[in-house]
Amino acid sequence: MADRAAVPTKDYGRQNALLWSELQAAVADAMQHDKPVLGRAVGEFEDELAGFFGKRHAIGVGSGTDALLLALRAHGIGEGSDVLTCSHTFAGVLSAILLAGARPVLVPPEPVFGQLDAGLLEDRVTERTRAIVAVHFYGHPVDTDAVAAFARQRGLVLIEDCAQAHGATWRGRPVGSHGDIATLSFHPSKNLGAFGDGGAVLTDSAAVADQLRVWRNLGKTGKYDFGALAANTKLDTLQAAILRVKLRHLQRFVTRRSELAKRYLRGLDGVGDLRLPAVHPLATHAWHLFVVRTPRRDELKAFLAARGVRSGLHYPVAAHAQPGIGPLLDGARCPQAEAWAASVLTLPLSHEHRDDEIDRVIEAVRAFYSERP
Ligand SMILES: *Cc1c(COP(=O)(O)O)cnc(C)c1O
């Protein structure tokens, strides 16, 4: 009765089964031969990760949010600084900017890819603007040429948030390699996910890397020396051991995601009022999320659920409208981001999905539009 089982949005058990013997061996090796905290696996993973992204240094930390917070601090961005970022985003991006003591300045998304609209940066820049946090949202790169050129011309720090974009490229080079500093999340849901929380910062600067290694570890500069004031946010040895295995397969998994995305794009082309994701000609998409848009989103979501097709929302409430964040933004609004929030629907797409599951989703979506035109 396998064909009656629901199509999940993700299946971590199945995903781990794809690499089971390698994961088991890596975890066993770490537990038998490595240190639990800042073990050998952490350093090895950091080197391999830096290599994959084309940056000199990677520093493993406790989460993607902490990575962003530390990246801002490493460039002196805090109290008194404005940070430009897209309003159509993951709420945690705004949290990190606020936690750093800076003020997020919201830039609306452009209408095609839903990314930071580089054409509007000029408009939003203030005397206090110090940085741009460019989120490669859903796994699709921002217009990196335009954003990097603007940052250079204005002397702004360009921080690339690659939490959703492991494996995406711009002009054939990995996202994360274009700006001054980049951040990653290894939340289990991401393309490169740990079995728990984790994150990393990527930089070419040895000085910044040294600073971050102190800041992730209580500010410790020696066994008994607390040379800086800092919290404790290290990437665990066990997570690093797991991530080393998964990084070796990342490219293959992103290729698989892209095959499934093409299957959707063929199967759903021209169906109803559905707007499908587009890919910029200079970009490759990491296909972290396959996000479609329709004004009948809630109706479609319920229809799919009744047919055993799970779907997601990324995200149903605009970040600036969140109760814990909005009040800290001086009443900032963004109708474009609110329109995206009201119409997005994430269809199941992960490297562990089978072709027949994607076909079932396509059939169910087509049935919705033929049964309820
Ligand atoms: C997931 C995510 C983060 C935060 O990552 P955590 O590891 O969950 O703290 C930051 N930015 C974006 C765009 C994300 O998707």
Coordinates of C-alpha atoms and ligand atoms in Angstrom, one line a residue:
M1 CA 0.0 0.0 0.0
A2 CA 3.0 2.2 -0.4
D3 CA 1.2 4.4 -3.0
R4 CA -1.5 5.3 -0.3
A5 CA 1.1 6.7 2.1
A6 CA 1.2 10.4 2.3
V7 CA 3.8 12.3 0.3
P8 CA 5.9 14.0 3.1
T9 CA 7.5 17.4 2.8
K10 CA 10.6 15.8 4.2
D11 CA 11.6 12.4 5.6
Y12 CA 14.7 12.5 7.7
G13 CA 14.7 8.7 8.4
R14 CA 14.7 8.0 4.6
Q15 CA 17.3 10.7 4.0
N16 CA 19.6 9.2 6.6
A17 CA 19.0 5.7 5.2
L18 CA 20.5 6.9 1.9
L19 CA 23.9 7.2 3.7
W20 CA 23.3 4.9 6.6
S21 CA 26.6 2.9 6.7
E22 CA 28.7 6.0 6.2
L23 CA 26.9 7.9 8.9
Q24 CA 27.0 5.0 11.4
A25 CA 30.8 4.6 10.8
A26 CA 31.4 8.4 11.2
V27 CA 29.4 8.6 14.4
A28 CA 31.0 5.5 15.9
D29 CA 34.5 6.8 14.9
A30 CA 33.8 10.1 16.6
M31 CA 32.5 8.6 19.8
Q32 CA 35.3 6.1 20.1
H33 CA 38.3 8.2 18.9
D34 CA 37.4 11.9 19.0
K35 CA 36.8 14.6 21.6
P36 CA 33.1 15.5 22.1
V37 CA 33.8 19.2 22.0
L38 CA 36.0 20.9 19.3
G39 CA 37.2 17.5 18.2
R40 CA 39.2 16.6 15.1
A41 CA 36.0 16.2 13.0
V42 CA 35.2 19.9 13.5
G43 CA 38.5 21.1 12.0
E44 CA 38.3 18.6 9.2
F45 CA 34.8 19.6 8.3
E46 CA 35.6 23.3 8.4
D47 CA 38.5 22.8 6.0
E48 CA 36.3 20.7 3.6
L49 CA 33.5 23.2 3.9
A50 CA 35.7 26.2 3.1
G51 CA 37.0 24.3 0.1
F52 CA 33.5 23.6 -1.2
F53 CA 32.5 27.2 -0.9
G54 CA 35.7 28.7 -2.2
K55 CA 36.6 30.7 0.9
R56 CA 39.8 30.4 3.0
H57 CA 38.3 29.8 6.4
A58 CA 35.2 28.2 7.8
I59 CA 34.2 28.5 11.5
G60 CA 31.6 26.1 12.8
V61 CA 29.1 27.6 15.3
G62 CA 25.9 26.5 17.0
S63 CA 23.3 27.7 14.5
G64 CA 22.8 29.8 11.4
T65 CA 21.3 32.6 13.5
D66 CA 24.5 32.7 15.6
A67 CA 26.6 32.6 12.4
L68 CA 24.8 35.8 11.2
L69 CA 25.1 37.5 14.5
L70 CA 28.8 36.8 14.7
A71 CA 29.4 37.8 11.1
L72 CA 27.8 41.2 11.8
R73 CA 29.9 41.7 15.0
A74 CA 33.1 40.6 13.2
H75 CA 32.6 43.6 10.9
G76 CA 31.8 46.0 13.7
I77 CA 28.1 46.2 12.8
G78 CA 26.0 46.9 15.9
E79 CA 24.6 49.9 17.7
G80 CA 24.1 52.8 15.4
S81 CA 24.3 50.8 12.2
D82 CA 21.7 50.2 9.5
V83 CA 21.7 46.9 7.6
L84 CA 19.9 46.6 4.3
T85 CA 18.1 43.3 3.8
C86 CA 15.1 41.9 1.8
S87 CA 11.7 42.1 3.5
H88 CA 10.7 38.8 2.0
T89 CA 12.8 36.6 4.2
F90 CA 13.2 34.2 7.1
A91 CA 12.3 36.1 10.3
G92 CA 15.5 34.9 12.1
V93 CA 17.5 37.1 9.7
L94 CA 15.9 40.2 11.2
S95 CA 16.3 38.8 14.7
A96 CA 20.1 38.4 14.2
I97 CA 20.4 42.0 12.9
L98 CA 18.4 43.2 15.9
L99 CA 20.3 41.0 18.4
A100 CA 23.6 42.5 17.0
G101 CA 22.1 45.9 18.1
A102 CA 21.7 47.2 14.5
R103 CA 18.6 48.3 12.6
P104 CA 17.2 46.3 9.7
V105 CA 16.2 48.4 6.8
L106 CA 13.7 46.5 4.6
V107 CA 14.2 46.3 0.9
P108 CA 11.2 44.9 -1.1
P109 CA 11.7 41.8 -3.2
E110 CA 11.8 42.0 -7.0
P111 CA 8.7 40.4 -8.5
V112 CA 10.3 37.6 -10.6
F113 CA 12.6 35.6 -8.2
G114 CA 11.4 37.2 -4.9
Q115 CA 14.9 38.2 -4.0
L116 CA 16.4 41.4 -2.7
D117 CA 15.7 44.1 -5.3
A118 CA 19.1 45.6 -6.1
G119 CA 17.4 48.5 -7.9
L120 CA 15.9 49.7 -4.7
L121 CA 19.1 49.7 -2.6
E122 CA 20.0 53.3 -3.5
D123 CA 16.6 54.4 -2.3
R124 CA 16.9 52.8 1.1
V125 CA 20.5 53.7 1.9
T126 CA 21.0 56.1 4.9
E127 CA 24.0 57.8 6.5
R128 CA 24.1 54.9 9.0
T129 CA 24.0 52.1 6.4
R130 CA 27.0 49.8 7.0
A131 CA 26.1 46.4 5.5
I132 CA 23.8 44.4 3.2
V133 CA 22.6 41.0 4.3
A134 CA 21.9 39.2 1.0
V135 CA 19.8 36.1 1.6
H136 CA 19.8 33.6 -1.2
F137 CA 16.2 32.9 -0.5
Y138 CA 14.7 29.5 -1.2
G139 CA 18.1 28.4 -2.6
H140 CA 18.0 30.9 -5.5
P141 CA 20.9 33.5 -5.6
V142 CA 20.2 37.2 -5.4
D143 CA 21.4 39.3 -8.3
T144 CA 24.9 39.1 -7.0
D145 CA 26.5 41.3 -9.7
A146 CA 24.2 44.2 -8.9
V147 CA 24.3 43.8 -5.1
A148 CA 28.1 43.3 -4.9
A149 CA 28.6 46.4 -7.2
F150 CA 26.4 48.5 -5.0
A151 CA 28.2 47.3 -1.8
R152 CA 31.6 48.1 -3.4
Q153 CA 30.6 51.5 -4.6
R154 CA 29.2 52.5 -1.2
G155 CA 31.8 50.8 0.9
L156 CA 29.3 48.5 2.6
V157 CA 30.0 45.0 4.0
L158 CA 28.3 42.3 2.0
I159 CA 27.2 39.4 4.1
E160 CA 25.7 36.4 2.1
D161 CA 23.2 34.3 4.1
C162 CA 23.5 30.9 2.4
A163 CA 21.4 29.0 4.9
Q164 CA 19.0 27.9 2.1
A165 CA 21.5 27.9 -0.8
H166 CA 24.1 25.2 -0.2
G167 CA 25.1 24.2 -3.7
A168 CA 23.7 27.2 -5.6
T169 CA 26.0 29.2 -7.9
W170 CA 26.2 32.7 -9.5
R171 CA 28.3 32.9 -12.7
G172 CA 29.5 29.4 -12.0
R173 CA 30.9 30.2 -8.6
P174 CA 29.3 29.1 -5.3
V175 CA 27.1 31.5 -3.4
G176 CA 29.0 32.6 -0.4
S177 CA 32.2 33.2 -2.3
H178 CA 31.2 36.6 -3.7
G179 CA 30.8 38.8 -0.6
D180 CA 33.0 39.8 2.4
I181 CA 31.6 37.1 4.7
A182 CA 29.0 34.3 4.4
T183 CA 26.9 32.4 6.8
L184 CA 25.4 28.9 6.7
S185 CA 22.8 27.0 8.7
F186 CA 22.9 23.2 9.1
H187 CA 19.4 23.0 10.6
P188 CA 18.2 19.5 9.6
S189 CA 15.8 20.9 7.0
K190 CA 18.5 22.6 5.0
N191 CA 20.2 21.1 1.9
L192 CA 23.2 20.3 4.1
G193 CA 21.6 19.4 7.4
A194 CA 23.0 18.0 10.7
F195 CA 21.0 15.9 13.1
G196 CA 20.4 18.9 15.3
D197 CA 21.4 22.5 15.1
G198 CA 24.6 23.9 13.6
G199 CA 25.9 26.7 11.5
A200 CA 29.1 28.2 10.0
V201 CA 30.8 31.5 9.0
L202 CA 32.9 31.7 5.9
T203 CA 35.6 34.3 5.5
D204 CA 38.9 34.9 3.6
S205 CA 40.3 36.9 6.5
A206 CA 42.6 35.1 8.9
A207 CA 42.1 37.8 11.5
V208 CA 38.3 37.5 11.3
A209 CA 38.5 33.7 11.5
D210 CA 40.7 33.9 14.7
Q211 CA 38.3 36.4 16.3
L212 CA 35.3 34.1 15.5
R213 CA 37.1 31.1 17.0
V214 CA 37.4 33.0 20.3
W215 CA 33.8 34.4 20.1
R216 CA 32.2 31.0 19.6
N217 CA 33.9 29.6 22.7
L218 CA 33.0 31.9 25.6
G219 CA 35.6 34.4 24.5
K220 CA 38.4 32.0 25.6
T221 CA 41.9 32.9 24.4
G222 CA 43.5 30.1 26.5
K223 CA 42.5 27.2 28.8
Y224 CA 41.9 29.6 31.7
D225 CA 41.9 32.9 29.9
F226 CA 38.7 34.7 29.0
G227 CA 40.1 37.4 26.6
A228 CA 36.7 38.6 25.3
L229 CA 33.0 38.7 26.4
A230 CA 31.2 36.1 24.4
A231 CA 28.5 33.4 24.5
N232 CA 29.1 29.7 23.9
T233 CA 28.1 28.6 20.4
K234 CA 30.3 25.8 19.0
L235 CA 29.5 23.3 16.3
D236 CA 29.5 19.8 18.0
T237 CA 31.9 17.2 17.0
L238 CA 29.1 14.7 16.4
Q239 CA 27.3 17.1 14.1
A240 CA 30.6 17.8 12.3
A241 CA 31.2 14.1 11.8
I242 CA 27.7 13.7 10.3
L243 CA 28.1 16.8 8.1
R244 CA 31.5 15.6 6.7
V245 CA 29.7 12.6 5.3
K246 CA 26.8 14.6 3.9
L247 CA 29.1 17.3 2.4
R248 CA 30.7 14.5 0.2
H249 CA 27.3 13.9 -1.3
L250 CA 26.0 17.4 -1.4
Q251 CA 26.6 18.1 -5.1
R252 CA 24.9 14.8 -6.1
F253 CA 21.9 15.6 -3.8
V254 CA 21.5 19.1 -5.3
T255 CA 21.6 17.6 -8.8
R256 CA 18.8 15.2 -7.7
R257 CA 16.8 18.1 -6.4
S258 CA 17.2 19.9 -9.6
E259 CA 15.9 16.9 -11.6
L260 CA 12.8 16.8 -9.4
A261 CA 12.4 20.6 -9.8
K262 CA 12.5 20.1 -13.6
R263 CA 9.8 17.4 -13.3
Y264 CA 7.6 19.8 -11.5
L265 CA 8.3 22.6 -14.0
R266 CA 7.3 20.3 -16.9
G267 CA 4.3 18.8 -15.1
L268 CA 2.9 22.1 -13.8
D269 CA 3.6 24.4 -16.8
G270 CA 0.6 26.5 -17.6
V271 CA -1.7 24.9 -15.0
G272 CA -4.4 27.2 -13.7
D273 CA -3.2 30.5 -12.1
L274 CA -0.1 28.8 -10.6
R275 CA 3.1 30.8 -10.7
L276 CA 6.1 28.6 -10.9
P277 CA 9.7 29.4 -9.6
A278 CA 12.0 30.9 -12.2
V279 CA 15.8 30.7 -12.5
H280 CA 18.0 33.6 -13.4
P281 CA 20.2 32.9 -16.5
L282 CA 23.4 33.6 -14.5
A283 CA 22.4 31.4 -11.6
T284 CA 22.0 27.7 -10.6
H285 CA 19.3 27.1 -8.0
A286 CA 20.0 24.9 -5.0
W287 CA 16.3 24.0 -4.9
H288 CA 16.1 24.1 -1.1
L289 CA 12.4 24.9 -1.5
F290 CA 10.1 24.5 -4.5
V291 CA 7.7 27.5 -3.9
V292 CA 4.7 28.2 -6.1
R293 CA 2.3 31.0 -5.8
T294 CA -1.4 31.3 -6.1
P295 CA -4.1 33.6 -4.6
R296 CA -6.0 30.3 -3.8
R297 CA -3.1 29.0 -1.7
D298 CA -5.1 27.9 1.4
E299 CA -7.7 26.2 -0.7
L300 CA -5.0 24.3 -2.7
K301 CA -3.1 23.4 0.4
A302 CA -6.3 21.8 1.9
F303 CA -7.1 20.0 -1.3
L304 CA -3.6 18.5 -1.5
A305 CA -3.8 17.5 2.2
A306 CA -7.0 15.6 1.6
R307 CA -5.2 13.6 -1.1
G308 CA -2.3 12.7 1.1
V309 CA 0.1 15.4 -0.2
R310 CA 1.8 17.5 2.4
S311 CA 2.9 21.0 1.6
G312 CA 4.6 23.8 3.5
L313 CA 4.5 27.6 4.0
H314 CA 7.7 29.6 3.7
Y315 CA 6.5 31.7 5.3
P316 CA 2.9 32.5 6.1
V317 CA 3.6 35.7 8.0
A318 CA 5.9 38.4 6.7
A319 CA 9.0 38.7 9.0
H320 CA 8.2 42.4 9.8
A321 CA 4.7 41.4 10.9
Q322 CA 5.9 38.9 13.5
P323 CA 4.9 40.0 17.0
G324 CA 8.4 39.6 18.4
I325 CA 10.0 41.6 15.6
G326 CA 7.6 44.1 14.1
P327 CA 7.4 46.4 17.2
L328 CA 11.3 46.8 17.0
L329 CA 11.1 48.1 13.4
D330 CA 9.5 51.5 13.9
G331 CA 6.4 50.4 12.1
A332 CA 8.1 49.3 8.9
R333 CA 5.7 47.8 6.4
C334 CA 6.2 46.0 3.1
P335 CA 3.1 45.2 1.0
Q336 CA 5.2 43.2 -1.5
A337 CA 6.5 40.8 1.2
E338 CA 3.0 40.5 2.6
A339 CA 1.7 39.6 -0.8
W340 CA 4.3 36.8 -1.1
A341 CA 3.4 35.6 2.4
A342 CA -0.3 35.3 1.5
S343 CA 0.3 33.4 -1.7
V344 CA 3.3 31.0 -1.3
L345 CA 3.0 27.3 -1.1
T346 CA 6.0 24.9 -0.8
L347 CA 5.6 21.6 -2.7
P348 CA 7.5 18.5 -1.4
L349 CA 11.0 18.5 -2.8
S350 CA 14.0 17.0 -1.2
H351 CA 16.7 14.7 -2.5
E352 CA 15.1 11.7 -0.8
H353 CA 11.8 12.0 -2.7
R354 CA 11.0 9.5 -5.5
D355 CA 9.9 10.4 -9.0
D356 CA 6.5 8.8 -8.4
E357 CA 5.9 11.0 -5.3
I358 CA 6.5 14.1 -7.3
D359 CA 4.2 12.8 -10.0
R360 CA 1.5 12.3 -7.4
V361 CA 1.9 15.9 -6.3
I362 CA 1.6 17.1 -9.9
E363 CA -1.5 15.0 -10.5
A364 CA -3.1 16.3 -7.3
V365 CA -2.4 20.0 -8.2
R366 CA -3.8 19.4 -11.8
A367 CA -6.9 17.8 -10.2
F368 CA -7.4 20.8 -8.1
Y369 CA -7.5 23.1 -11.1
S370 CA -9.7 20.8 -13.2
E371 CA -12.1 20.0 -10.4
R372 CA -12.3 23.6 -9.1
P373 CA -11.5 25.9 -12.0
Ligands
LIG1 C1 17.4 28.6 8.6 C2 17.8 30.0 8.3 C3 18.6 30.7 9.2 C4 18.9 30.3 10.6 O1 19.4 29.1 10.8 P1 19.3 28.4 12.2 O2 20.4 27.4 12.1 O3 17.9 27.7 12.3 O4 19.5 29.4 13.3 C5 19.1 32.0 8.8 N1 18.7 32.5 7.5 C6 18.0 31.8 6.7 C7 17.7 32.4 5.4 C8 17.5 30.5 7.0 O5 16.7 29.9 6.2

